[in-house]
Short mmCIF file of C-alpha atoms in Angstrom, two decimals:
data_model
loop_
_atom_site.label_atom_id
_atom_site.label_comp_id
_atom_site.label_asym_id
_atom_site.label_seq_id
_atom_site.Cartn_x
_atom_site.Cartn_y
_atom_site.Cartn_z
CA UNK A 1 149.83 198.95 222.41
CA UNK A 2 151.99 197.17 225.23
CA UNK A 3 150.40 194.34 226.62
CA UNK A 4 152.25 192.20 230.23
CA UNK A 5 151.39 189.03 231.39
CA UNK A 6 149.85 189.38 234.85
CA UNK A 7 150.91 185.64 236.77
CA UNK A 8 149.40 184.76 240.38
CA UNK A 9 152.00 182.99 241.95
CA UNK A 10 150.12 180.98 244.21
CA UNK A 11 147.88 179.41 241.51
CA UNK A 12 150.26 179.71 238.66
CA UNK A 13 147.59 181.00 236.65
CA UNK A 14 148.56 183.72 233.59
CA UNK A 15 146.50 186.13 231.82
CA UNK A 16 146.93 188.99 229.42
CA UNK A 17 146.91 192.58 230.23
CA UNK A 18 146.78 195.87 227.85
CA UNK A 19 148.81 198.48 229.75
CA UNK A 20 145.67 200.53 229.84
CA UNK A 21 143.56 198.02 231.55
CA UNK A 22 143.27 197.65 235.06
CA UNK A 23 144.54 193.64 235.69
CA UNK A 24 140.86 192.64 237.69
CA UNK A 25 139.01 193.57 234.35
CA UNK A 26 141.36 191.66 232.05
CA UNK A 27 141.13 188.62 233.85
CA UNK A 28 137.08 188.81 234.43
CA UNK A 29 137.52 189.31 230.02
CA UNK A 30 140.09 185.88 230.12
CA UNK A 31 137.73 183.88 232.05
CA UNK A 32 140.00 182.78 234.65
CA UNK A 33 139.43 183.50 238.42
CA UNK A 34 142.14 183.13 240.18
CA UNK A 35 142.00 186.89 241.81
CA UNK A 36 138.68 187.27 244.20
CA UNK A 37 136.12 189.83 242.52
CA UNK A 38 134.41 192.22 244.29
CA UNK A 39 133.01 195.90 243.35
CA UNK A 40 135.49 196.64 240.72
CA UNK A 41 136.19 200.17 241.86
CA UNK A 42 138.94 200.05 244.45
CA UNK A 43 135.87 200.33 247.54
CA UNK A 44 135.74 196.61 248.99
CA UNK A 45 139.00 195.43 249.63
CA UNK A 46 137.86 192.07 247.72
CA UNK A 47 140.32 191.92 245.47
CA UNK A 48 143.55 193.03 247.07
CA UNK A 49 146.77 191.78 246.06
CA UNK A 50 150.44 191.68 246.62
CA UNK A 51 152.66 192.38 244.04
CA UNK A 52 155.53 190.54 244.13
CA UNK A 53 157.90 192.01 240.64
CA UNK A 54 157.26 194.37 238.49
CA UNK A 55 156.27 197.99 237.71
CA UNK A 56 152.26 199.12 237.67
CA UNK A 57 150.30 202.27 237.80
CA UNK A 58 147.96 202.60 240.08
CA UNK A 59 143.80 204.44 240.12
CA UNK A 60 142.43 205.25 243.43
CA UNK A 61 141.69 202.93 245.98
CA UNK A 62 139.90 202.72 249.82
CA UNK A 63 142.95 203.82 252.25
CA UNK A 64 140.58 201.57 254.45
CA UNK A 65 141.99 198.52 252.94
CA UNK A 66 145.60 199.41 251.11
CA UNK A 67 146.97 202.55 253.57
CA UNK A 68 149.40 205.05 251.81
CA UNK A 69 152.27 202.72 253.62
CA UNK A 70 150.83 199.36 252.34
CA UNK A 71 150.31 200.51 248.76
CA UNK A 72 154.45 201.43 248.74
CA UNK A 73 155.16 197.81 250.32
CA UNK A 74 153.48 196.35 246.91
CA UNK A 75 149.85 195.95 247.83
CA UNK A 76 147.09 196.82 246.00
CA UNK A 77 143.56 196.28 244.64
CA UNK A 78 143.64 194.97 241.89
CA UNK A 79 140.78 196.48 240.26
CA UNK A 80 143.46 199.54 240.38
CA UNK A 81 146.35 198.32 238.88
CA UNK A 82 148.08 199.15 235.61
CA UNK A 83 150.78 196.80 234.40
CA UNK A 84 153.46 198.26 233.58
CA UNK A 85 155.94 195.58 233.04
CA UNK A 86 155.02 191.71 233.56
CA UNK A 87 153.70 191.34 236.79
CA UNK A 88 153.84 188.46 239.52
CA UNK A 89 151.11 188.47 242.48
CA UNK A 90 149.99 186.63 245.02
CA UNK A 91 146.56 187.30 246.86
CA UNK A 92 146.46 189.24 250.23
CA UNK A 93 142.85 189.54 251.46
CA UNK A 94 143.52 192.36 254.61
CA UNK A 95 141.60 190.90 257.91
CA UNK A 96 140.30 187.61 259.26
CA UNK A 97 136.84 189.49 258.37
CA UNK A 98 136.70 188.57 255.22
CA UNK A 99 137.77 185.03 255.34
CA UNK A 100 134.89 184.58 258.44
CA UNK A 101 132.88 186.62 256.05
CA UNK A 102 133.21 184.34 253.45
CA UNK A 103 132.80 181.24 255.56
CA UNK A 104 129.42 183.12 256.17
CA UNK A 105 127.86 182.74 252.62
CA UNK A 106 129.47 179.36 252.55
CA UNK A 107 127.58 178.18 255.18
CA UNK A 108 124.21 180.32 254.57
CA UNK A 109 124.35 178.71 250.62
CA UNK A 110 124.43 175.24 252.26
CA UNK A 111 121.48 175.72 254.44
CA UNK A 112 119.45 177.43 251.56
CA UNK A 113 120.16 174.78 249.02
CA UNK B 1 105.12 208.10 260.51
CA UNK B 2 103.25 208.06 264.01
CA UNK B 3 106.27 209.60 265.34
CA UNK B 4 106.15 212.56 262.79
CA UNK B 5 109.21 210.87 260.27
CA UNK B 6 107.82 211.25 257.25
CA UNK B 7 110.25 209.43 254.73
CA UNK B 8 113.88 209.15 253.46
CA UNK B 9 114.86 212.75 252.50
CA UNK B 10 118.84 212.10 251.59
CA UNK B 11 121.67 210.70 251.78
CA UNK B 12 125.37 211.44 251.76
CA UNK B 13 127.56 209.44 249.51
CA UNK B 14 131.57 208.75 250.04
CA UNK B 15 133.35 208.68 246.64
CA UNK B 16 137.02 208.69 245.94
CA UNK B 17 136.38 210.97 242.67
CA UNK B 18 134.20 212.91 242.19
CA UNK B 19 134.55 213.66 238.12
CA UNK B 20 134.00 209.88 237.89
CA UNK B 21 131.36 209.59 240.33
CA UNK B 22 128.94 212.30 238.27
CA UNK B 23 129.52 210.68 235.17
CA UNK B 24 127.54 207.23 237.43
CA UNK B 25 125.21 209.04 239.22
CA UNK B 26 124.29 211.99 236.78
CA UNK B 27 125.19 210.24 233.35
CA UNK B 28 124.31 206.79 234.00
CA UNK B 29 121.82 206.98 236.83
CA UNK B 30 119.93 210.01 235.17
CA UNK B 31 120.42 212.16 238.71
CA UNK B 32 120.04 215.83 238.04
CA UNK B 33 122.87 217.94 239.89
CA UNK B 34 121.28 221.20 241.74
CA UNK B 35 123.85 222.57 243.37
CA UNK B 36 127.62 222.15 245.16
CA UNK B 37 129.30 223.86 248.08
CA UNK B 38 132.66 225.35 249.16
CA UNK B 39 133.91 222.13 250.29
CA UNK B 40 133.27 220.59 247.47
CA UNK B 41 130.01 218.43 247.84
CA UNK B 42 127.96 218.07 244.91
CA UNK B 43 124.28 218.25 245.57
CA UNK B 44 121.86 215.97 243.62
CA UNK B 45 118.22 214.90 242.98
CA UNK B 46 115.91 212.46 240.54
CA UNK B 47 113.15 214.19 238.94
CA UNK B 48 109.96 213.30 240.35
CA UNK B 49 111.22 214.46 244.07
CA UNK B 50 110.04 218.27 244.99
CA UNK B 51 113.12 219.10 247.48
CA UNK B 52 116.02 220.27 246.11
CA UNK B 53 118.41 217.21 246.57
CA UNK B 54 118.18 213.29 247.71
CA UNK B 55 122.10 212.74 247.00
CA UNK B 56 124.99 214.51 248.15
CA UNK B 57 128.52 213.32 247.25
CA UNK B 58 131.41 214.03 249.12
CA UNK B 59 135.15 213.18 247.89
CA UNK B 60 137.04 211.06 250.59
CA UNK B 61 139.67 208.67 250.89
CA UNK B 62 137.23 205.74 251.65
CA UNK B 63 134.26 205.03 249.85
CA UNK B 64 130.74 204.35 251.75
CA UNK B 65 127.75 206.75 253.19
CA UNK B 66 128.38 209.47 255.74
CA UNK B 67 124.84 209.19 256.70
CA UNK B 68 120.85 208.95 255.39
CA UNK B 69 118.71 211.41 256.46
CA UNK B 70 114.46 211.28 257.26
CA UNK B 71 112.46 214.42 256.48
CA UNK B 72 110.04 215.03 259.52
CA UNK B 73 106.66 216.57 259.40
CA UNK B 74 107.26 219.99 261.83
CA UNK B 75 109.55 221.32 264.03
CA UNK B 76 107.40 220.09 266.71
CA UNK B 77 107.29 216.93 265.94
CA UNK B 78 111.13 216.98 265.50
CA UNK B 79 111.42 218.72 268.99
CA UNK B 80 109.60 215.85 270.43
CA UNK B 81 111.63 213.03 268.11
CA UNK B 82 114.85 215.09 269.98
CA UNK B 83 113.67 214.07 273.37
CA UNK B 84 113.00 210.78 272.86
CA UNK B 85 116.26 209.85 271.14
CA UNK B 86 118.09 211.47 274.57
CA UNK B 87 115.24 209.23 276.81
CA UNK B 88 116.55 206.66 274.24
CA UNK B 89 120.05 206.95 274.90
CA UNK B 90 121.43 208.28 271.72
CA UNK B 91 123.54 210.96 271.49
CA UNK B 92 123.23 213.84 269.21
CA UNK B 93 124.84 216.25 267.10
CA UNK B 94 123.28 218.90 265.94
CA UNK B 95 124.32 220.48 262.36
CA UNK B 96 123.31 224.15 261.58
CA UNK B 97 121.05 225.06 258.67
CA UNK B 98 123.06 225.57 255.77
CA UNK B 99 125.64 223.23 256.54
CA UNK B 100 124.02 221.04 253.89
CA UNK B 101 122.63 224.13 251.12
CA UNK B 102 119.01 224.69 251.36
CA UNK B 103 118.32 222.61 254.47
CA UNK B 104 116.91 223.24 257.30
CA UNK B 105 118.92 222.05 260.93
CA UNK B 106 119.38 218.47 261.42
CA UNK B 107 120.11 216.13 264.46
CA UNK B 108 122.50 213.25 263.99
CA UNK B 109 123.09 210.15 266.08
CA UNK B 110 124.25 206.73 265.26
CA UNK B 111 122.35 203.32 265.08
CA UNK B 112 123.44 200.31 267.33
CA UNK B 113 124.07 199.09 264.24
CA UNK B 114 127.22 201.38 263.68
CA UNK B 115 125.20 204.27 260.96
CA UNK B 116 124.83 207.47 261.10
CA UNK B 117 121.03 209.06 260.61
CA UNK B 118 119.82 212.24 260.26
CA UNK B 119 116.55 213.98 260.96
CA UNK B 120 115.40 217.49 259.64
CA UNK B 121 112.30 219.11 258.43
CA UNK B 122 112.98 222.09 256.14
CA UNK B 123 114.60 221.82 252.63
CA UNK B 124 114.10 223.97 249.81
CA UNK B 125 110.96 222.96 247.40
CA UNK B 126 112.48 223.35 244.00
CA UNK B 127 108.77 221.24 242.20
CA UNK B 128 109.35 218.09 240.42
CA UNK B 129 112.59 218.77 238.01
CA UNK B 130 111.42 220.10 234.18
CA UNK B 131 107.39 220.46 234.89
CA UNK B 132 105.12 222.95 235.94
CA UNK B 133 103.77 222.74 238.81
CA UNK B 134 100.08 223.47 237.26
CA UNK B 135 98.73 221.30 234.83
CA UNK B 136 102.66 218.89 234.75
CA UNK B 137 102.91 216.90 232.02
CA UNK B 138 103.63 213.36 232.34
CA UNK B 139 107.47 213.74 232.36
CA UNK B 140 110.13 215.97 231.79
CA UNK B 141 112.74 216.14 228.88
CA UNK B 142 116.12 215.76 228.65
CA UNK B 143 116.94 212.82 231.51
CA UNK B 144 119.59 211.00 230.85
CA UNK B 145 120.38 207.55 231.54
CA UNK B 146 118.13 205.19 233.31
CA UNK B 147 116.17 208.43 234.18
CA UNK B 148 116.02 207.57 237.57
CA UNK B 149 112.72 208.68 239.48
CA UNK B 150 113.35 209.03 242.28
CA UNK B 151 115.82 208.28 245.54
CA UNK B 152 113.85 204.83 247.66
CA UNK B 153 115.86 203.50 250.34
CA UNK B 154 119.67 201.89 252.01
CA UNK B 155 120.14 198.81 252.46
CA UNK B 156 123.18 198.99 255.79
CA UNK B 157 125.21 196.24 256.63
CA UNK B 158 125.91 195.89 260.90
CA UNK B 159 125.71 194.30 264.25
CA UNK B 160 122.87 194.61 266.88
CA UNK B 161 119.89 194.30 264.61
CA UNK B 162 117.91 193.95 267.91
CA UNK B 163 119.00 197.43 269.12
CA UNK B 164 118.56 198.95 266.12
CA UNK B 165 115.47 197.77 265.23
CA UNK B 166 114.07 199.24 269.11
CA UNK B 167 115.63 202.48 267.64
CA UNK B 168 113.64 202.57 264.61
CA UNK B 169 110.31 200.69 265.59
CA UNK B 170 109.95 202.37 269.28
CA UNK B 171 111.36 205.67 268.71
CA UNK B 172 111.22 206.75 265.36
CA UNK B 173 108.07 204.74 264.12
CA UNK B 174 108.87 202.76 261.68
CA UNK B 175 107.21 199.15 261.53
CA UNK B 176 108.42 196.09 260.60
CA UNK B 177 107.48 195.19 256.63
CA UNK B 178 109.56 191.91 256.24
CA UNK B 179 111.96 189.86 258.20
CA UNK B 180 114.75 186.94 257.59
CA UNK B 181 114.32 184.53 261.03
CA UNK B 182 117.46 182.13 261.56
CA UNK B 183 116.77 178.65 262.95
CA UNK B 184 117.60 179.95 265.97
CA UNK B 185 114.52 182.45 266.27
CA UNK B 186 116.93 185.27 265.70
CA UNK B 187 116.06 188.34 263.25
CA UNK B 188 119.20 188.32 260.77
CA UNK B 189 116.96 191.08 258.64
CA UNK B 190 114.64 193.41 258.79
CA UNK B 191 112.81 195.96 255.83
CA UNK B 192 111.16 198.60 257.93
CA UNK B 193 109.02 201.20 256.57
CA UNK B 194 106.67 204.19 257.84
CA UNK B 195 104.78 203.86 254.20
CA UNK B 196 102.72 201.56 252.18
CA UNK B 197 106.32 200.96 250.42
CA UNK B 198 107.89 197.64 250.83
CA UNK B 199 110.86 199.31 253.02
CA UNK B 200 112.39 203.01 253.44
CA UNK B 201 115.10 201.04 254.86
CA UNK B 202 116.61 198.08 255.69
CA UNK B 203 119.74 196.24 257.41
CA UNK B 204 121.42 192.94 257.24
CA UNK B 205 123.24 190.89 260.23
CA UNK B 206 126.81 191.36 259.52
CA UNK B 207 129.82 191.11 261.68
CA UNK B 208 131.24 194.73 261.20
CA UNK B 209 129.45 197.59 262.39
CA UNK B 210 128.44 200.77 260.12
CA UNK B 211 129.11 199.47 256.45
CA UNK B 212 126.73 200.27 253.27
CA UNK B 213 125.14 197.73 250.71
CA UNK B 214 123.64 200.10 248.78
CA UNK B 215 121.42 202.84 247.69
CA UNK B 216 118.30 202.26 245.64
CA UNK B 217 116.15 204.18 243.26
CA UNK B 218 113.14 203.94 241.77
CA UNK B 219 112.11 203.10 238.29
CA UNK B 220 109.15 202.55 236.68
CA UNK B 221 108.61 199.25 235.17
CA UNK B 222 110.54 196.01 234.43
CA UNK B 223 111.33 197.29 231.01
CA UNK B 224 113.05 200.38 232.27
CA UNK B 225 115.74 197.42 234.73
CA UNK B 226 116.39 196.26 231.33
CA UNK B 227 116.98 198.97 229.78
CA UNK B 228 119.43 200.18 232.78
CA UNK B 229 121.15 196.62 231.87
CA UNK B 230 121.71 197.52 228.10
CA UNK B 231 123.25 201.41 229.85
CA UNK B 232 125.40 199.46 232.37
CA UNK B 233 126.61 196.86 229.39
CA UNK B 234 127.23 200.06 226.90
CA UNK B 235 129.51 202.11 230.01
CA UNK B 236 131.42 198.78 231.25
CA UNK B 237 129.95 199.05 234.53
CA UNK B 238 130.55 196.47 237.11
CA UNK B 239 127.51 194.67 237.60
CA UNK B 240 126.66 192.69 240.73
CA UNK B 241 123.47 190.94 239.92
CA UNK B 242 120.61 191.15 237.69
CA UNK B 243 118.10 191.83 236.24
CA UNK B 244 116.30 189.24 238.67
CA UNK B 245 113.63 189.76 240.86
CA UNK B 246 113.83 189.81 244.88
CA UNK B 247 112.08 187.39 247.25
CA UNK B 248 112.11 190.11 249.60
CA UNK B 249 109.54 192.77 248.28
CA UNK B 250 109.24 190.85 245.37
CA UNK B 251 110.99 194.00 243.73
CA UNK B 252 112.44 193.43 239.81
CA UNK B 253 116.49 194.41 240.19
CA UNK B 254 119.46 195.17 239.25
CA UNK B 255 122.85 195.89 240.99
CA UNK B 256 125.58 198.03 239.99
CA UNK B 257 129.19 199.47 241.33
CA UNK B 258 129.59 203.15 241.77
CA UNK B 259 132.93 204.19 240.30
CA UNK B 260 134.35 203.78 243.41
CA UNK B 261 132.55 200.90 244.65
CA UNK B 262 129.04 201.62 246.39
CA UNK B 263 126.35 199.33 245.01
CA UNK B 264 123.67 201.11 243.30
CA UNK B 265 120.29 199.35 243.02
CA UNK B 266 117.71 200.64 240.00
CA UNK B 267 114.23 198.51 240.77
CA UNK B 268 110.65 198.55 240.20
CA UNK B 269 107.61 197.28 241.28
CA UNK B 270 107.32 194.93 244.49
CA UNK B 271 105.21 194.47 247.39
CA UNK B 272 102.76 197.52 249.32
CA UNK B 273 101.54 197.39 252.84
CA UNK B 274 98.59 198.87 255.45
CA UNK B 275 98.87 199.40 258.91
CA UNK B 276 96.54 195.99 258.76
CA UNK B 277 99.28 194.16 257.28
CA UNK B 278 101.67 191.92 259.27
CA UNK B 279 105.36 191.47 258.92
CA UNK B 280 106.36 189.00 256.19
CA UNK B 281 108.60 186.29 257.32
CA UNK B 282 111.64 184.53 255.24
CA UNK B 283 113.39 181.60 256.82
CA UNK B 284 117.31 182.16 256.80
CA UNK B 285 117.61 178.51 255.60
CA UNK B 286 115.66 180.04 252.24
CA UNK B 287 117.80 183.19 251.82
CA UNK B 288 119.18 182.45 248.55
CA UNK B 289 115.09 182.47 247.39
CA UNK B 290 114.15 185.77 249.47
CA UNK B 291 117.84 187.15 247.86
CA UNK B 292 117.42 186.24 244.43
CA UNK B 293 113.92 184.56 243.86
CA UNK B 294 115.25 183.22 240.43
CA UNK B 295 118.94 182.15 240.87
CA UNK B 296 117.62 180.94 244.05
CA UNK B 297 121.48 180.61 245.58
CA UNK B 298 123.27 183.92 247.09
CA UNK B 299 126.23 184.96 245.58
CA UNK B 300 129.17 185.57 247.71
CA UNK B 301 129.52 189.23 246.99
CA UNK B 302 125.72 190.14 248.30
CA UNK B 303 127.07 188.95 251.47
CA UNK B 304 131.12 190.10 251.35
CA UNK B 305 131.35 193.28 249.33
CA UNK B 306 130.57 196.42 251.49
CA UNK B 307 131.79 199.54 251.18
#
């Protein structure tokens, strides 16, 4: 079984894939967290990525957040992607929505706590 | 139900494929599938429900829900329901019986809040799935999964809580079970319900309109949301939170990802309610409590992962 190392660019973080795993659930396995997790089934838009080199397979995903155009300019979710090589990314959350969104639950954990 | 809407009676599910979607909501879940139609919507229901579906998936680019529909008690009453929601301003749509198998006609219009509802009254009564309908025994045999009993409410993201809770309260009659206040007085949620159950449905203050937390169904006891953990560890199914209890309804939980990414809540127990009862109250600066009475601290997707 082929396995690729999957590296985020930005964070120069590395972890293992099995070419039959889809790159979000390898790194949840690893530990590390340097891809955003959301529903794990290409729906939220959470976790979508560019990807800078290298060859992957892809499952379905929301057109909503990677459009048939998008997805052939390298972006992705990555709770859909299949290395196929070694891949590099870099995060590539799609709207100012869901940075405000997450300056929401910031801000709503600091009054609750 | 002063206004004649008697309780949830479906809802229609977005899912990007359908194969894996049945093995979730049949397999997993423990739905029972009844029927399907020529476009290709699958028609389910949980056991203990006497129409012939709660759940209808429909295979679509983008995940989410197409709508949730209330079963109404007569055609007068949904004559009348009609009139108000044009006095009301809403505009509906009216879909045939038999666009949706075995139900009746249904009016459609959309919530300030950016979702679409339905209202009908007939559907076919298929009985409780597996028993007689004279002397039933206690269950049937041969659910699978967490053996889901039956379909309980949506949780919907949106805008214009105010609006929508007008909608709801004034014209449909639901009231007002519990509430989140912010420090600024205004309502950021609101459980409404026209039962003694802790909500039929609910919605959250979020920025974008028309976007779905989740779907819940009902299970009997905290040892069955434990048991739905040990299913959802067994599959490898991406787990959102739980088991944990609610401040909010006090209901014992557990959330889950759909295949393609609609939460799916299993939980049991939690709060009831008369028509003597008034609205409970949760202070936004506590939301982490009325979220996730044990953790105590929201996490990030409750809030940020919609489909």
């Amino acid at each position: 079984m082929r396995q690729f190392n999957i590296t985020n660019k930005t964070s120069k973080q590395s972890f293992v894939c099995r070419e039959e795993d889809y790159i979000l659930h390898a790194m949840l396995r690893t530990g590390i967290a340097c891809i955003p997790v959301g529903c794990g089934g290409g729906g939220c838009g959470v976790c979508r990525i560019n990807i800078i080199s290298g060859k992957a397979d892809f499952g379905r995903m929301s057109k909503v957040h990677v459009t048939d155009e998008q997805l052939n300019n390298g972006y992705a979710l990555a709770c859909r992607v299949k290395p196929k090589s070694d891949l590099v990314i870099e995060c590539a959350p799609n709207s100012k929505s869901s940075q405000q969104r997450a300056d929401l639950t910031k801000q709503l954990n600091e009054v609750s706590q | 139900m002063k206004k004649g809407v008697m309780r949830p009676g479906h809802v229609q599910i977005r899912v990007l494929d359908m194969k894996e979607a049945l093995k979730h909501y049949v397999d997993l879940l423990g739905l029972i599938e009844t029927d399907r139609d020529e476009s290709g919507r699958v028609y389910l229901k949980a056991w203990s429900e006497v129409d012939k579906f709660s759940v209808v998936l429909r295979e679509a680019d983008e995940p989410g829900c197409d709508f949730m529909a209330f079963k109404v008690v007569d055609e007068d009453a949904l004559k009348q329901l009609e009139k108000d929601l044009v006095e009301f301003g809403s505009t509906i749509t009216h879909r045939e019986a038999g666009d949706l198998k075995d139900c009746g006609r249904r009016i459609q219009f959309t919530s300030a809040s950016g979702h679409c509802f339905e209202l009908y009254t007939d559907k076919k009564y298929t009985g409780k799935w597996g028993l007689n309908a004279v002397n039933p025994e206690a269950w049937p045999r041969g659910l699978k999964g967490m053996k889901a009993v039956r379909f309980d409410h949506c949780l919907f993201y949106g805008d214009a809580l105010a609006e929508t809770y007008d909608l709801f309260v004034n014209v449909l009659g639901f009231y007002l079970a519990e509430q989140v206040i912010d420090p600024d007085g205004n309502r950021v949620a609101q459980f409404l319900s026209l039962s003694t159950k802790a909500h039929d449905i609910a919605f959250i203050m979020h920025e974008e309109k028309g976007k779905f937390h989740h779907a819940s169904f009902f299970l009997e006891t905290w040892e069955d949301i434990l048991r739905a953990a040990d299913l959802i560890s067994m599959e490898n199914v991406p787990i959102d939170i739980g088991p944990t209890r609610h401040g909010l309804t006090h209901g014992k939980t557990i959330y889950f990802f759909d295949p393609s990414g609609n939460r799916t809540e299993v939980f049991a127990g939690g709060d009831y309610n008369y028509p003597d009862h008034k609205p409970t109250t949760w202070k936004a600066e506590d939301l982490g409590k009325a979220i996730f009475y044990h953790d105590r601290v929201l996490n990030e997707r409750f809030l940020t992962v919609v489909t």
